[in-house]
PDB file of C-alpha atoms in Angstrom:
ATOM      1  CA  ALA A   1     155.475  19.924 169.170  1.00  0.00           C
ATOM      2  CA  ARG A   2     155.180  16.359 170.375  1.00  0.00           C
ATOM      3  CA  CYS A   3     157.935  15.108 168.084  1.00  0.00           C
ATOM      4  CA  GLN A   4     160.349  17.458 169.877  1.00  0.00           C
ATOM      5  CA  CYS A   5     159.740  15.485 173.094  1.00  0.00           C
ATOM      6  CA  LYS A   6     160.552  12.083 171.602  1.00  0.00           C
ATOM      7  CA  LEU A   7     164.007  11.639 173.106  1.00  0.00           C
ATOM      8  CA  VAL A   8     165.656   8.466 174.313  1.00  0.00           C
ATOM      9  CA  PRO A   9     165.987   8.690 178.116  1.00  0.00           C
ATOM     10  CA  ARG A  10     169.790   9.024 178.092  1.00  0.00           C
ATOM     11  CA  GLU A  11     169.506  12.177 175.904  1.00  0.00           C
ATOM     12  CA  ARG A  12     167.196  14.004 178.325  1.00  0.00           C
ATOM     13  CA  ARG A  13     168.551  17.264 179.751  1.00  0.00           C
ATOM     14  CA  ASN A  14     166.941  18.400 182.990  1.00  0.00           C
ATOM     15  CA  CYS A  15     164.618  21.353 182.595  1.00  0.00           C
ATOM     16  CA  GLY A  16     162.958  21.516 185.997  1.00  0.00           C
ATOM     17  CA  TYR A  17     163.438  20.996 189.694  1.00  0.00           C
ATOM     18  CA  PRO A  18     162.641  18.026 191.947  1.00  0.00           C
ATOM     19  CA  GLY A  19     158.878  17.685 192.309  1.00  0.00           C
ATOM     20  CA  ILE A  20     157.931  19.974 189.402  1.00  0.00           C
ATOM     21  CA  SER A  21     154.411  19.318 188.139  1.00  0.00           C
ATOM     22  CA  ALA A  22     153.615  18.447 184.536  1.00  0.00           C
ATOM     23  CA  ALA A  23     151.754  21.753 184.148  1.00  0.00           C
ATOM     24  CA  GLU A  24     154.666  23.819 185.516  1.00  0.00           C
ATOM     25  CA  CYS A  25     157.122  21.916 183.317  1.00  0.00           C
ATOM     26  CA  ARG A  26     155.084  22.461 180.142  1.00  0.00           C
ATOM     27  CA  LYS A  27     154.466  26.100 181.058  1.00  0.00           C
ATOM     28  CA  ALA A  28     158.274  26.523 181.061  1.00  0.00           C
ATOM     29  CA  GLY A  29     158.377  25.165 177.482  1.00  0.00           C
ATOM     30  CA  CYS A  30     159.712  21.767 178.490  1.00  0.00           C
ATOM     31  CA  CYS A  31     158.640  18.153 177.993  1.00  0.00           C
ATOM     32  CA  PHE A  32     157.236  15.981 180.790  1.00  0.00           C
ATOM     33  CA  ASN A  33     157.278  12.180 180.847  1.00  0.00           C
ATOM     34  CA  THR A  34     157.332  10.031 184.002  1.00  0.00           C
ATOM     35  CA  SER A  35     157.528   6.641 182.261  1.00  0.00           C
ATOM     36  CA  VAL A  36     161.263   6.049 182.874  1.00  0.00           C
ATOM     37  CA  PRO A  37     162.574   6.138 186.476  1.00  0.00           C
ATOM     38  CA  GLY A  38     166.040   7.506 187.180  1.00  0.00           C
ATOM     39  CA  VAL A  39     166.108  10.106 184.379  1.00  0.00           C
ATOM     40  CA  PRO A  40     164.751  13.661 184.262  1.00  0.00           C
ATOM     41  CA  TRP A  41     160.955  13.700 183.908  1.00  0.00           C
ATOM     42  CA  CYS A  42     160.954  17.390 182.982  1.00  0.00           C
ATOM     43  CA  PHE A  43     163.435  17.829 180.148  1.00  0.00           C
ATOM     44  CA  SER A  44     164.425  20.159 177.317  1.00  0.00           C
ATOM     45  CA  PRO A  45     162.824  19.451 173.928  1.00  0.00           C
ATOM     46  CA  LYS A  46     164.822  18.748 170.790  1.00  0.00           C
ATOM     47  CA  PRO A  47     165.583  21.914 168.823  1.00  0.00           C
ATOM     48  CA  ARG A  48     163.126  22.637 166.017  1.00  0.00           C
ATOM     49  CA  LYS A  49     164.371  21.831 162.541  1.00  0.00           C
ATOM     50  CA  VAL A  50     163.626  24.644 160.145  1.00  0.00           C
ATOM     51  CA  ARG A  51     164.772  25.659 156.706  1.00  0.00           C
ATOM     52  CA  LYS A  52     164.396  28.692 154.487  1.00  0.00           C
ATOM     53  CA  VAL A  53     162.460  28.397 151.230  1.00  0.00           C
ATOM     54  CA  CYS A  54     161.562  30.848 148.510  1.00  0.00           C
ATOM     55  CA  PRO A  55     157.756  30.942 148.284  1.00  0.00           C
ATOM     56  CA  ASN A  56     156.450  29.792 144.892  1.00  0.00           C
ATOM     57  CA  GLU A  57     153.200  31.719 145.045  1.00  0.00           C
ATOM     58  CA  SER A  58     153.629  35.352 144.046  1.00  0.00           C
ATOM     59  CA  TYR A  59     150.954  36.634 146.451  1.00  0.00           C
ATOM     60  CA  GLY A  60     153.036  35.462 149.433  1.00  0.00           C
ATOM     61  CA  ARG A  61     156.066  37.594 148.566  1.00  0.00           C
ATOM     62  CA  ILE A  62     157.249  40.252 151.005  1.00  0.00           C
ATOM     63  CA  ASN A  63     159.423  42.894 149.369  1.00  0.00           C
ATOM     64  CA  CYS A  64     163.119  42.763 150.248  1.00  0.00           C
ATOM     65  CA  GLY A  65     164.526  45.063 147.589  1.00  0.00           C
ATOM     66  CA  PHE A  66     163.880  48.221 145.613  1.00  0.00           C
ATOM     67  CA  PRO A  67     162.792  48.987 142.048  1.00  0.00           C
ATOM     68  CA  GLY A  68     165.521  47.921 139.617  1.00  0.00           C
ATOM     69  CA  ILE A  69     167.440  45.690 142.060  1.00  0.00           C
ATOM     70  CA  THR A  70     169.523  43.045 140.297  1.00  0.00           C
ATOM     71  CA  ALA A  71     169.424  39.353 141.129  1.00  0.00           C
ATOM     72  CA  LYS A  72     172.984  39.561 142.465  1.00  0.00           C
ATOM     73  CA  GLU A  73     172.177  42.543 144.741  1.00  0.00           C
ATOM     74  CA  CYS A  74     169.056  40.785 146.001  1.00  0.00           C
ATOM     75  CA  GLU A  75     170.840  37.521 146.745  1.00  0.00           C
ATOM     76  CA  ARG A  76     173.642  39.438 148.496  1.00  0.00           C
ATOM     77  CA  LYS A  77     170.953  40.695 150.878  1.00  0.00           C
ATOM     78  CA  GLY A  78     170.038  37.048 151.562  1.00  0.00           C
ATOM     79  CA  CYS A  79     166.721  37.214 149.707  1.00  0.00           C
ATOM     80  CA  CYS A  80     165.005  35.358 146.860  1.00  0.00           C
ATOM     81  CA  PHE A  81     164.863  36.713 143.318  1.00  0.00           C
ATOM     82  CA  ARG A  82     162.402  35.822 140.560  1.00  0.00           C
ATOM     83  CA  ALA A  83     161.893  38.293 137.710  1.00  0.00           C
ATOM     84  CA  HIS A  84     158.266  37.326 137.105  1.00  0.00           C
ATOM     85  CA  PRO A  85     155.328  37.935 137.165  1.00  0.00           C
ATOM     86  CA  ALA A  86     154.858  41.661 136.708  1.00  0.00           C
ATOM     87  CA  GLY A  87     153.293  43.667 139.514  1.00  0.00           C
ATOM     88  CA  VAL A  88     154.768  41.725 142.459  1.00  0.00           C
ATOM     89  CA  PRO A  89     158.131  42.025 144.243  1.00  0.00           C
ATOM     90  CA  TRP A  90     160.925  40.303 142.357  1.00  0.00           C
ATOM     91  CA  CYS A  91     163.268  40.464 145.348  1.00  0.00           C
ATOM     92  CA  PHE A  92     161.537  38.975 148.384  1.00  0.00           C
ATOM     93  CA  TYR A  93     162.179  37.368 151.761  1.00  0.00           C
ATOM     94  CA  HIS A  94     162.467  33.630 152.372  1.00  0.00           C
ATOM     95  CA  ARG A  95     159.782  31.844 154.321  1.00  0.00           C
ATOM     96  CA  VAL A  96     160.869  29.639 157.234  1.00  0.00           C
ATOM     97  CA  VAL A  97     159.240  26.202 157.308  1.00  0.00           C
ATOM     98  CA  GLU A  98     159.452  23.492 159.937  1.00  0.00           C
ATOM     99  CA  GLU A  99     160.741  20.116 158.774  1.00  0.00           C
TER     100      GLU A  99
END
């Protein structure tokens, strides 16, 4: 994502080799910006910021438990628990979203 490449020049960590092209740099998953001389032009992007959320919509639930699992057992597995509505998993996996 573009926001991952918005780094101040002093924070850039080299991700290429001298003379690397923009296409080769991007193909390697790196950022390319030649606007500041004396710093790496091909550099590592910022790490993605993600967080886990329990989906609110019941149709998006992916089963993480078994029939009769308790909230405590489900949460011990690192999953979400909501005992409603009927007919959908009550113990289900988190969804990872980018911030």
